[in-house]
Amino acid sequence: FITLVLYITLKYYCNSKILDSSRERIEEISSSNNYHIYETQYYKFSQSNEENYYTTEIFYKDGKYKEIEKIDSSLNEYETYNQAGELIIRMPSIYFGEGIVKTLNSIILDIRTDNFRGIECYVLKNSDKSSYREIWIDKETMLPIREVQDIYNEQYDEKTFFIYFNTVTEEDVTKK
């Protein structure tokens, strides 16, 4: 019994620390004035075998942003500019509740270590009999870099995120 209590306590402590650190890093990004996010999205629908591939780039600098989205390589490319200072951050939600819900999720959430494109990651997995969801967090930066969701026999989604700080120029966010 004591071993079980120690195991649950240790798992709660380790999982909570990873979740809280990643949340804090995402909050830091939201206060950053200069970043570039490159996101890829892949969707596959099981019954129709339809596949979709998107890339989105967001350039943000001093309250201005530009978003470029490409659907299925380059078929429907468009750019959206905002000069009003709206902040757009498209990161996976790693919110797993507060209070007792957070406590329970910190205990039941499976966390393992794995490698993605040469990056050592924590992999947070939540699953049940109908689906699973994974969020891959870069151990060094504590930022999400990949999200996978599989609804068995229905749909598979995968997103990757690359974030670059202090690389965006005024030209990047100004309409030509």
CSV table of N, CA and C in Angstrom, one decimal:
chain,number,residue,atom,x,y,z
A,1,PHE,N,0.8,-1.2,0.0
A,1,PHE,CA,0.0,0.0,0.0
A,1,PHE,C,0.9,1.3,0.0
A,2,ILE,N,1.9,1.3,0.8
A,2,ILE,CA,2.8,2.4,0.9
A,2,ILE,C,3.5,2.6,-0.4
A,3,THR,N,3.9,1.6,-1.1
A,3,THR,CA,4.5,1.7,-2.4
A,3,THR,C,3.6,2.3,-3.4
A,4,LEU,N,2.3,1.9,-3.4
A,4,LEU,CA,1.3,2.5,-4.3
A,4,LEU,C,1.1,4.0,-4.0
A,5,VAL,N,1.0,4.4,-2.8
A,5,VAL,CA,0.9,5.8,-2.4
A,5,VAL,C,2.1,6.6,-2.9
A,6,LEU,N,3.3,6.0,-2.7
A,6,LEU,CA,4.5,6.7,-3.1
A,6,LEU,C,4.6,6.8,-4.6
A,7,TYR,N,4.2,5.8,-5.3
A,7,TYR,CA,4.2,5.8,-6.8
A,7,TYR,C,3.2,6.9,-7.3
A,8,ILE,N,2.0,6.9,-6.8
A,8,ILE,CA,1.0,7.9,-7.2
A,8,ILE,C,1.5,9.3,-6.9
A,9,THR,N,2.1,9.5,-5.7
A,9,THR,CA,2.6,10.8,-5.3
A,9,THR,C,3.7,11.3,-6.3
A,10,LEU,N,4.6,10.4,-6.6
A,10,LEU,CA,5.8,10.7,-7.5
A,10,LEU,C,5.3,11.0,-8.9
A,11,LYS,N,4.3,10.2,-9.4
A,11,LYS,CA,3.8,10.4,-10.7
A,11,LYS,C,3.1,11.7,-10.8
A,12,TYR,N,2.3,12.1,-9.8
A,12,TYR,CA,1.6,13.4,-9.7
A,12,TYR,C,2.6,14.5,-9.7
A,13,TYR,N,3.6,14.4,-8.9
A,13,TYR,CA,4.6,15.5,-8.8
A,13,TYR,C,5.3,15.7,-10.2
A,14,CYS,N,5.8,14.6,-10.8
A,14,CYS,CA,6.5,14.7,-12.1
A,14,CYS,C,5.6,15.2,-13.2
A,15,ASN,N,4.4,14.7,-13.3
A,15,ASN,CA,3.5,15.1,-14.4
A,15,ASN,C,3.1,16.5,-14.2
A,16,SER,N,2.8,16.9,-13.0
A,16,SER,CA,2.4,18.3,-12.7
A,16,SER,C,3.5,19.3,-13.1
A,17,LYS,N,4.8,18.9,-12.8
A,17,LYS,CA,5.9,19.8,-13.1
A,17,LYS,C,6.0,20.0,-14.6
A,18,ILE,N,5.9,18.9,-15.4
A,18,ILE,CA,6.0,19.0,-16.8
A,18,ILE,C,4.9,19.9,-17.4
A,19,LEU,N,3.6,19.6,-16.9
A,19,LEU,CA,2.5,20.4,-17.4
A,19,LEU,C,2.6,21.9,-17.1
A,20,ASP,N,3.0,22.2,-15.8
A,20,ASP,CA,3.1,23.6,-15.4
A,20,ASP,C,4.2,24.3,-16.1
A,21,SER,N,5.4,23.6,-16.3
A,21,SER,CA,6.5,24.3,-17.0
A,21,SER,C,6.1,24.6,-18.5
A,22,SER,N,5.4,23.7,-19.1
A,22,SER,CA,5.0,23.9,-20.5
A,22,SER,C,4.0,25.1,-20.6
A,23,ARG,N,3.0,25.1,-19.7
A,23,ARG,CA,2.0,26.2,-19.7
A,23,ARG,C,2.7,27.5,-19.5
A,24,GLU,N,3.7,27.6,-18.6
A,24,GLU,CA,4.4,28.8,-18.3
A,24,GLU,C,5.1,29.3,-19.6
A,25,ARG,N,5.7,28.4,-20.3
A,25,ARG,CA,6.5,28.7,-21.6
A,25,ARG,C,5.5,29.3,-22.6
A,26,ILE,N,4.3,28.7,-22.7
A,26,ILE,CA,3.3,29.1,-23.7
A,26,ILE,C,2.9,30.6,-23.3
A,27,GLU,N,2.7,30.8,-22.0
A,27,GLU,CA,2.3,32.1,-21.6
A,27,GLU,C,3.4,33.2,-21.9
A,28,GLU,N,4.7,32.7,-21.8
A,28,GLU,CA,5.8,33.6,-22.2
A,28,GLU,C,5.7,34.0,-23.6
A,29,ILE,N,5.4,33.1,-24.5
A,29,ILE,CA,5.3,33.4,-25.9
A,29,ILE,C,4.2,34.4,-26.2
A,30,SER,N,3.1,34.3,-25.4
A,30,SER,CA,2.0,35.2,-25.6
A,30,SER,C,2.4,36.7,-25.3
A,31,SER,N,3.5,36.8,-24.5
A,31,SER,CA,3.9,38.2,-24.2
A,31,SER,C,5.1,38.6,-25.0
A,32,SER,N,5.6,37.7,-25.9
A,32,SER,CA,6.7,38.0,-26.8
A,32,SER,C,6.3,38.9,-27.9
A,33,ASN,N,7.1,39.8,-28.3
A,33,ASN,CA,6.8,40.7,-29.4
A,33,ASN,C,7.4,40.4,-30.7
A,34,ASN,N,8.0,39.2,-30.8
A,34,ASN,CA,8.7,38.9,-32.1
A,34,ASN,C,8.9,37.3,-32.1
A,35,TYR,N,8.0,36.7,-33.0
A,35,TYR,CA,8.2,35.3,-33.2
A,35,TYR,C,7.6,34.8,-34.5
A,36,HIS,N,8.1,33.7,-35.0
A,36,HIS,CA,7.6,33.1,-36.2
A,36,HIS,C,7.2,31.6,-35.9
A,37,ILE,N,6.0,31.2,-36.2
A,37,ILE,CA,5.5,29.9,-36.0
A,37,ILE,C,5.3,29.2,-37.3
A,38,TYR,N,5.9,28.1,-37.5
A,38,TYR,CA,5.7,27.3,-38.7
A,38,TYR,C,4.9,26.0,-38.3
A,39,GLU,N,3.7,25.8,-38.8
A,39,GLU,CA,2.9,24.7,-38.4
A,39,GLU,C,2.5,23.8,-39.6
A,40,THR,N,2.6,22.5,-39.4
A,40,THR,CA,2.1,21.6,-40.4
A,40,THR,C,0.9,20.9,-39.8
A,41,GLN,N,-0.1,20.5,-40.7
A,41,GLN,CA,-1.2,19.8,-40.2
A,41,GLN,C,-1.5,18.7,-41.3
A,42,TYR,N,-1.7,17.5,-40.8
A,42,TYR,CA,-2.1,16.4,-41.6
A,42,TYR,C,-3.3,15.7,-41.1
A,43,TYR,N,-4.4,15.5,-41.9
A,43,TYR,CA,-5.6,14.9,-41.5
A,43,TYR,C,-5.9,13.7,-42.5
A,44,LYS,N,-6.3,12.6,-41.9
A,44,LYS,CA,-6.8,11.5,-42.7
A,44,LYS,C,-8.1,11.0,-42.2
A,45,PHE,N,-9.1,10.9,-43.1
A,45,PHE,CA,-10.4,10.4,-42.7
A,45,PHE,C,-10.5,8.9,-43.1
A,46,SER,N,-10.7,8.0,-42.1
A,46,SER,CA,-10.6,6.6,-42.4
A,46,SER,C,-11.6,6.1,-43.4
A,47,GLN,N,-12.9,6.5,-43.3
A,47,GLN,CA,-13.9,5.9,-44.2
A,47,GLN,C,-13.7,6.3,-45.6
A,48,SER,N,-13.4,7.6,-45.8
A,48,SER,CA,-13.3,8.1,-47.2
A,48,SER,C,-11.9,8.0,-47.7
A,49,ASN,N,-10.9,7.7,-46.9
A,49,ASN,CA,-9.5,7.7,-47.2
A,49,ASN,C,-9.0,9.0,-47.7
A,50,GLU,N,-9.7,10.1,-47.4
A,50,GLU,CA,-9.4,11.4,-47.8
A,50,GLU,C,-8.2,11.9,-46.9
A,51,GLU,N,-7.2,12.5,-47.5
A,51,GLU,CA,-6.1,13.1,-46.8
A,51,GLU,C,-6.0,14.6,-47.1
A,52,ASN,N,-5.6,15.4,-46.1
A,52,ASN,CA,-5.4,16.8,-46.3
A,52,ASN,C,-4.1,17.2,-45.6
A,53,TYR,N,-3.4,18.1,-46.3
A,53,TYR,CA,-2.1,18.6,-45.7
A,53,TYR,C,-2.1,20.1,-45.8
A,54,TYR,N,-1.8,20.7,-44.7
A,54,TYR,CA,-1.8,22.2,-44.6
A,54,TYR,C,-0.5,22.6,-44.0
A,55,THR,N,0.0,23.8,-44.4
A,55,THR,CA,1.0,24.5,-43.7
A,55,THR,C,0.6,25.9,-43.4
A,56,THR,N,0.9,26.3,-42.2
A,56,THR,CA,0.6,27.7,-41.8
A,56,THR,C,1.8,28.3,-41.2
A,57,GLU,N,2.1,29.6,-41.7
A,57,GLU,CA,3.2,30.3,-41.1
A,57,GLU,C,2.6,31.6,-40.5
A,58,ILE,N,3.0,31.9,-39.2
A,58,ILE,CA,2.5,33.1,-38.6
A,58,ILE,C,3.8,33.9,-38.2
A,59,PHE,N,3.8,35.1,-38.7
A,59,PHE,CA,4.9,36.1,-38.3
A,59,PHE,C,4.3,37.1,-37.4
A,60,TYR,N,4.9,37.3,-36.3
A,60,TYR,CA,4.3,38.3,-35.3
A,60,TYR,C,5.4,39.2,-34.9
A,61,LYS,N,5.2,40.6,-34.9
A,61,LYS,CA,6.1,41.5,-34.5
A,61,LYS,C,5.4,42.8,-34.0
A,62,ASP,N,5.6,43.2,-32.8
A,62,ASP,CA,5.1,44.4,-32.2
A,62,ASP,C,3.7,44.7,-32.5
A,63,GLY,N,2.8,43.7,-32.3
A,63,GLY,CA,1.4,43.9,-32.5
A,63,GLY,C,0.9,43.7,-33.9
A,64,LYS,N,1.7,43.3,-34.8
A,64,LYS,CA,1.3,43.1,-36.2
A,64,LYS,C,1.6,41.7,-36.5
A,65,TYR,N,0.8,41.1,-37.4
A,65,TYR,CA,1.1,39.7,-37.8
A,65,TYR,C,0.7,39.5,-39.2
A,66,LYS,N,1.3,38.5,-39.8
A,66,LYS,CA,1.0,38.0,-41.1
A,66,LYS,C,0.8,36.5,-41.0
A,67,GLU,N,-0.2,36.0,-41.7
A,67,GLU,CA,-0.4,34.5,-41.7
A,67,GLU,C,-0.5,34.1,-43.1
A,68,ILE,N,0.3,33.0,-43.4
A,68,ILE,CA,0.3,32.4,-44.8
A,68,ILE,C,-0.1,31.0,-44.6
A,69,GLU,N,-1.2,30.6,-45.3
A,69,GLU,CA,-1.6,29.2,-45.3
A,69,GLU,C,-1.6,28.6,-46.6
A,70,LYS,N,-1.0,27.4,-46.7
A,70,LYS,CA,-1.0,26.6,-47.9
A,70,LYS,C,-1.8,25.3,-47.7
A,71,ILE,N,-2.6,25.0,-48.6
A,71,ILE,CA,-3.5,23.8,-48.5
A,71,ILE,C,-3.0,22.8,-49.6
A,72,ASP,N,-2.7,21.6,-49.2
A,72,ASP,CA,-2.2,20.6,-50.1
A,72,ASP,C,-1.0,21.1,-51.0
A,73,SER,N,0.0,21.5,-50.3
A,73,SER,CA,1.3,22.0,-50.9
A,73,SER,C,1.1,23.5,-51.3
A,74,SER,N,0.6,23.8,-52.5
A,74,SER,CA,0.5,25.2,-52.8
A,74,SER,C,-0.8,25.6,-53.6
A,75,LEU,N,-1.8,24.7,-53.5
A,75,LEU,CA,-3.0,24.9,-54.3
A,75,LEU,C,-3.7,26.2,-54.0
A,76,ASN,N,-4.0,26.4,-52.7
A,76,ASN,CA,-4.8,27.6,-52.3
A,76,ASN,C,-4.0,28.4,-51.3
A,77,GLU,N,-3.0,29.2,-51.8
A,77,GLU,CA,-2.2,30.0,-50.9
A,77,GLU,C,-2.8,31.3,-50.7
A,78,TYR,N,-2.9,31.8,-49.5
A,78,TYR,CA,-3.4,33.2,-49.2
A,78,TYR,C,-2.6,33.7,-48.0
A,79,GLU,N,-2.6,35.1,-48.0
A,79,GLU,CA,-2.0,35.8,-46.9
A,79,GLU,C,-3.0,36.6,-46.2
A,80,THR,N,-2.9,36.7,-44.8
A,80,THR,CA,-3.8,37.5,-44.0
A,80,THR,C,-2.9,38.4,-43.2
A,81,TYR,N,-3.2,39.7,-43.2
A,81,TYR,CA,-2.4,40.6,-42.4
A,81,TYR,C,-3.3,41.3,-41.4
A,82,ASN,N,-2.8,41.6,-40.3
A,82,ASN,CA,-3.5,42.3,-39.2
A,82,ASN,C,-2.6,43.4,-38.7
A,83,GLN,N,-3.0,44.6,-38.7
A,83,GLN,CA,-2.3,45.7,-38.2
A,83,GLN,C,-2.8,46.1,-36.8
A,84,ALA,N,-3.9,45.5,-36.4
A,84,ALA,CA,-4.6,45.9,-35.1
A,84,ALA,C,-3.9,45.4,-33.9
A,85,GLY,N,-3.0,44.5,-34.0
A,85,GLY,CA,-2.3,43.9,-32.8
A,85,GLY,C,-2.9,42.7,-32.2
A,86,GLU,N,-3.8,42.1,-32.9
A,86,GLU,CA,-4.4,40.8,-32.4
A,86,GLU,C,-3.3,39.8,-32.3
A,87,LEU,N,-3.3,39.1,-31.2
A,87,LEU,CA,-2.2,38.1,-31.0
A,87,LEU,C,-2.8,36.7,-31.4
A,88,ILE,N,-2.1,36.0,-32.3
A,88,ILE,CA,-2.5,34.7,-32.7
A,88,ILE,C,-1.5,33.7,-32.3
A,89,ILE,N,-1.8,32.8,-31.5
A,89,ILE,CA,-0.9,31.7,-31.2
A,89,ILE,C,-1.7,30.4,-31.4
A,90,ARG,N,-1.3,29.6,-32.3
A,90,ARG,CA,-2.0,28.3,-32.5
A,90,ARG,C,-1.1,27.2,-32.0
A,91,MET,N,-1.2,27.0,-30.7
A,91,MET,CA,-0.4,25.9,-30.1
A,91,MET,C,-1.4,24.9,-29.5
A,92,PRO,N,-1.0,23.7,-29.4
A,92,PRO,CA,-1.9,22.7,-28.8
A,92,PRO,C,-2.3,23.1,-27.4
A,93,SER,N,-3.5,22.8,-27.0
A,93,SER,CA,-3.9,23.1,-25.7
A,93,SER,C,-3.4,22.1,-24.7
A,94,ILE,N,-2.6,22.5,-23.8
A,94,ILE,CA,-2.2,21.5,-22.8
A,94,ILE,C,-2.9,21.8,-21.4
A,95,TYR,N,-4.0,22.4,-21.5
A,95,TYR,CA,-4.8,22.6,-20.3
A,95,TYR,C,-5.5,21.3,-20.0
A,96,PHE,N,-5.2,20.8,-18.8
A,96,PHE,CA,-5.8,19.6,-18.3
A,96,PHE,C,-6.6,19.8,-17.1
A,97,GLY,N,-7.1,21.0,-16.9
A,97,GLY,CA,-8.0,21.3,-15.8
A,97,GLY,C,-7.3,22.0,-14.6
A,98,GLU,N,-8.1,22.3,-13.6
A,98,GLU,CA,-7.6,22.9,-12.4
A,98,GLU,C,-8.2,22.1,-11.2
A,99,GLY,N,-7.6,22.4,-10.1
A,99,GLY,CA,-8.1,21.7,-8.8
A,99,GLY,C,-8.1,20.2,-8.9
A,100,ILE,N,-9.2,19.6,-8.6
A,100,ILE,CA,-9.3,18.1,-8.5
A,100,ILE,C,-9.1,17.5,-9.9
A,101,VAL,N,-9.6,18.2,-11.0
A,101,VAL,CA,-9.5,17.7,-12.3
A,101,VAL,C,-8.0,17.7,-12.7
A,102,LYS,N,-7.2,18.7,-12.4
A,102,LYS,CA,-5.8,18.8,-12.7
A,102,LYS,C,-5.1,17.6,-11.9
A,103,THR,N,-5.5,17.5,-10.7
A,103,THR,CA,-4.8,16.4,-9.8
A,103,THR,C,-5.1,15.1,-10.4
A,104,LEU,N,-6.3,14.8,-10.8
A,104,LEU,CA,-6.6,13.5,-11.4
A,104,LEU,C,-5.9,13.3,-12.7
A,105,ASN,N,-5.9,14.3,-13.6
A,105,ASN,CA,-5.2,14.2,-14.9
A,105,ASN,C,-3.7,14.0,-14.7
A,106,SER,N,-3.1,14.7,-13.7
A,106,SER,CA,-1.7,14.5,-13.4
A,106,SER,C,-1.4,13.1,-13.0
A,107,ILE,N,-2.3,12.4,-12.4
A,107,ILE,CA,-2.1,11.0,-12.0
A,107,ILE,C,-2.3,10.0,-13.1
A,108,ILE,N,-3.4,10.2,-13.9
A,108,ILE,CA,-3.7,9.2,-14.9
A,108,ILE,C,-3.0,9.5,-16.3
A,109,LEU,N,-2.6,10.7,-16.5
A,109,LEU,CA,-1.9,11.0,-17.8
A,109,LEU,C,-0.6,10.2,-17.9
A,110,ASP,N,-0.4,9.5,-19.0
A,110,ASP,CA,0.8,8.8,-19.3
A,110,ASP,C,1.8,9.7,-19.9
A,111,ILE,N,3.0,9.7,-19.3
A,111,ILE,CA,4.1,10.6,-19.8
A,111,ILE,C,5.3,9.7,-20.0
A,112,ARG,N,5.8,9.7,-21.3
A,112,ARG,CA,7.0,9.0,-21.6
A,112,ARG,C,8.0,9.9,-22.2
A,113,THR,N,9.2,9.4,-22.4
A,113,THR,CA,10.3,10.2,-23.2
A,113,THR,C,10.4,9.5,-24.5
A,114,ASP,N,10.5,10.4,-25.6
A,114,ASP,CA,10.7,9.8,-26.9
A,114,ASP,C,11.5,10.9,-27.7
A,115,ASN,N,11.8,10.5,-29.0
A,115,ASN,CA,12.6,11.4,-29.8
A,115,ASN,C,11.7,11.8,-31.0
A,116,PHE,N,11.7,13.0,-31.5
A,116,PHE,CA,11.0,13.5,-32.6
A,116,PHE,C,11.9,14.4,-33.4
A,117,ARG,N,12.3,13.9,-34.6
A,117,ARG,CA,13.2,14.7,-35.5
A,117,ARG,C,14.5,15.1,-34.8
A,118,GLY,N,15.0,14.2,-34.0
A,118,GLY,CA,16.2,14.5,-33.3
A,118,GLY,C,16.1,15.3,-32.0
A,119,ILE,N,14.8,15.6,-31.6
A,119,ILE,CA,14.6,16.4,-30.4
A,119,ILE,C,14.0,15.5,-29.3
A,120,GLU,N,14.7,15.5,-28.2
A,120,GLU,CA,14.2,14.7,-27.0
A,120,GLU,C,13.0,15.4,-26.4
A,121,CYS,N,11.9,14.6,-26.3
A,121,CYS,CA,10.6,15.1,-25.9
A,121,CYS,C,10.0,14.3,-24.7
A,122,TYR,N,9.1,15.1,-24.0
A,122,TYR,CA,8.1,14.4,-23.1
A,122,TYR,C,6.9,14.2,-24.0
A,123,VAL,N,6.3,13.0,-23.9
A,123,VAL,CA,5.1,12.7,-24.7
A,123,VAL,C,4.0,12.5,-23.7
A,124,LEU,N,3.0,13.4,-23.7
A,124,LEU,CA,1.8,13.3,-22.8
A,124,LEU,C,0.7,12.6,-23.6
A,125,LYS,N,0.2,11.5,-23.0
A,125,LYS,CA,-0.8,10.7,-23.7
A,125,LYS,C,-2.0,10.5,-22.9
A,126,ASN,N,-3.1,10.8,-23.5
A,126,ASN,CA,-4.4,10.6,-22.8
A,126,ASN,C,-5.2,9.7,-23.8
A,127,SER,N,-5.7,8.6,-23.3
A,127,SER,CA,-6.4,7.6,-24.2
A,127,SER,C,-7.6,7.0,-23.5
A,128,ASP,N,-8.4,6.5,-24.4
A,128,ASP,CA,-9.5,5.6,-23.9
A,128,ASP,C,-9.8,4.6,-25.0
A,129,LYS,N,-10.9,3.9,-25.0
A,129,LYS,CA,-11.1,2.8,-25.9
A,129,LYS,C,-11.4,3.3,-27.3
A,130,SER,N,-11.8,4.6,-27.5
A,130,SER,CA,-12.2,5.1,-28.8
A,130,SER,C,-11.1,6.0,-29.4
A,131,SER,N,-10.2,6.5,-28.7
A,131,SER,CA,-9.2,7.4,-29.2
A,131,SER,C,-8.0,7.6,-28.3
A,132,TYR,N,-7.0,8.3,-28.9
A,132,TYR,CA,-5.9,8.8,-28.0
A,132,TYR,C,-5.4,10.1,-28.5
A,133,ARG,N,-4.8,10.9,-27.7
A,133,ARG,CA,-4.2,12.2,-28.0
A,133,ARG,C,-2.8,12.2,-27.3
A,134,GLU,N,-1.9,12.7,-28.1
A,134,GLU,CA,-0.5,12.9,-27.6
A,134,GLU,C,-0.1,14.3,-27.9
A,135,ILE,N,0.6,14.9,-26.9
A,135,ILE,CA,1.3,16.2,-27.1
A,135,ILE,C,2.7,15.9,-26.8
A,136,TRP,N,3.6,16.3,-27.7
A,136,TRP,CA,5.0,16.2,-27.6
A,136,TRP,C,5.6,17.5,-27.2
A,137,ILE,N,6.3,17.5,-26.1
A,137,ILE,CA,6.9,18.7,-25.5
A,137,ILE,C,8.4,18.6,-25.6
A,138,ASP,N,9.1,19.6,-26.2
A,138,ASP,CA,10.5,19.6,-26.3
A,138,ASP,C,11.1,19.8,-24.9
A,139,LYS,N,11.9,18.8,-24.5
A,139,LYS,CA,12.5,18.8,-23.1
A,139,LYS,C,13.3,20.1,-22.9
A,140,GLU,N,14.0,20.6,-23.9
A,140,GLU,CA,14.9,21.8,-23.7
A,140,GLU,C,14.1,23.1,-23.6
A,141,THR,N,13.1,23.3,-24.5
A,141,THR,CA,12.4,24.5,-24.5
A,141,THR,C,11.1,24.5,-23.7
A,142,MET,N,10.6,23.3,-23.4
A,142,MET,CA,9.4,23.0,-22.7
A,142,MET,C,8.2,23.5,-23.5
A,143,LEU,N,8.3,23.6,-24.9
A,143,LEU,CA,7.2,24.0,-25.8
A,143,LEU,C,6.7,22.8,-26.5
A,144,PRO,N,5.4,22.8,-26.8
A,144,PRO,CA,4.8,21.7,-27.6
A,144,PRO,C,5.4,21.8,-29.0
A,145,ILE,N,5.8,20.7,-29.6
A,145,ILE,CA,6.2,20.7,-31.0
A,145,ILE,C,5.4,19.7,-31.9
A,146,ARG,N,4.6,18.9,-31.3
A,146,ARG,CA,3.8,18.0,-32.1
A,146,ARG,C,2.6,17.6,-31.3
A,147,GLU,N,1.5,17.4,-32.0
A,147,GLU,CA,0.2,16.9,-31.4
A,147,GLU,C,-0.3,15.9,-32.4
A,148,VAL,N,-0.7,14.7,-31.8
A,148,VAL,CA,-1.3,13.6,-32.5
A,148,VAL,C,-2.7,13.3,-31.9
A,149,GLN,N,-3.7,13.1,-32.7
A,149,GLN,CA,-5.0,12.7,-32.2
A,149,GLN,C,-5.5,11.6,-33.2
A,150,ASP,N,-5.9,10.5,-32.6
A,150,ASP,CA,-6.4,9.4,-33.4
A,150,ASP,C,-7.8,9.0,-32.8
A,151,ILE,N,-8.8,9.2,-33.6
A,151,ILE,CA,-10.1,8.7,-33.2
A,151,ILE,C,-10.3,7.4,-34.1
A,152,TYR,N,-10.2,6.3,-33.4
A,152,TYR,CA,-10.1,5.0,-34.1
A,152,TYR,C,-11.2,4.8,-35.1
A,153,ASN,N,-10.8,4.4,-36.3
A,153,ASN,CA,-11.7,4.1,-37.4
A,153,ASN,C,-12.5,5.3,-37.9
A,154,GLU,N,-12.0,6.5,-37.5
A,154,GLU,CA,-12.7,7.7,-38.0
A,154,GLU,C,-11.7,8.7,-38.6
A,155,GLN,N,-10.8,9.2,-37.8
A,155,GLN,CA,-9.9,10.3,-38.2
A,155,GLN,C,-8.6,10.3,-37.5
A,156,TYR,N,-7.5,10.6,-38.2
A,156,TYR,CA,-6.2,10.8,-37.7
A,156,TYR,C,-5.7,12.2,-38.0
A,157,ASP,N,-5.3,12.9,-37.0
A,157,ASP,CA,-4.7,14.3,-37.1
A,157,ASP,C,-3.3,14.3,-36.5
A,158,GLU,N,-2.5,15.0,-37.2
A,158,GLU,CA,-1.1,15.3,-36.7
A,158,GLU,C,-0.7,16.7,-37.0
A,159,LYS,N,-0.2,17.4,-36.0
A,159,LYS,CA,0.3,18.8,-36.2
A,159,LYS,C,1.7,18.9,-35.6
A,160,THR,N,2.5,19.7,-36.3
A,160,THR,CA,3.8,19.9,-35.8
A,160,THR,C,4.0,21.4,-35.7
A,161,PHE,N,4.8,21.9,-34.8
A,161,PHE,CA,5.0,23.3,-34.5
A,161,PHE,C,6.5,23.6,-34.4
A,162,PHE,N,7.0,24.6,-35.1
A,162,PHE,CA,8.3,25.1,-35.0
A,162,PHE,C,8.2,26.6,-34.6
A,163,ILE,N,8.9,27.0,-33.6
A,163,ILE,CA,8.8,28.4,-33.2
A,163,ILE,C,10.2,29.0,-33.2
A,164,TYR,N,10.3,30.2,-33.8
A,164,TYR,CA,11.6,30.9,-33.9
A,164,TYR,C,11.3,32.3,-33.3
A,165,PHE,N,12.2,32.7,-32.4
A,165,PHE,CA,12.1,34.0,-31.7
A,165,PHE,C,13.0,35.0,-32.3
A,166,ASN,N,12.6,36.2,-32.2
A,166,ASN,CA,13.4,37.4,-32.6
A,166,ASN,C,14.0,37.3,-34.0
A,167,THR,N,13.2,36.7,-35.0
A,167,THR,CA,13.6,36.6,-36.3
A,167,THR,C,12.8,37.4,-37.3
A,168,VAL,N,11.6,37.9,-36.8
A,168,VAL,CA,10.7,38.6,-37.7
A,168,VAL,C,11.1,40.0,-37.9
A,169,THR,N,11.1,40.5,-39.2
A,169,THR,CA,11.4,41.9,-39.5
A,169,THR,C,10.1,42.6,-39.8
A,170,GLU,N,10.2,43.9,-39.8
A,170,GLU,CA,9.0,44.8,-40.1
A,170,GLU,C,8.5,44.4,-41.5
A,171,GLU,N,9.4,44.1,-42.4
A,171,GLU,CA,9.0,43.7,-43.8
A,171,GLU,C,8.1,42.4,-43.8
A,172,ASP,N,8.4,41.5,-42.9
A,172,ASP,CA,7.6,40.2,-42.8
A,172,ASP,C,6.2,40.5,-42.5
A,173,VAL,N,5.8,41.5,-41.7
A,173,VAL,CA,4.5,41.8,-41.3
A,173,VAL,C,3.8,42.9,-42.0
A,174,THR,N,4.4,43.5,-43.0
A,174,THR,CA,3.9,44.6,-43.7
A,174,THR,C,3.4,44.1,-45.1
A,175,LYS,N,2.2,44.5,-45.5
A,175,LYS,CA,1.7,44.1,-46.8
A,175,LYS,C,2.4,44.8,-47.9
A,176,LYS,N,2.8,44.0,-48.9
A,176,LYS,CA,3.5,44.5,-50.0
A,176,LYS,C,2.6,45.1,-51.1
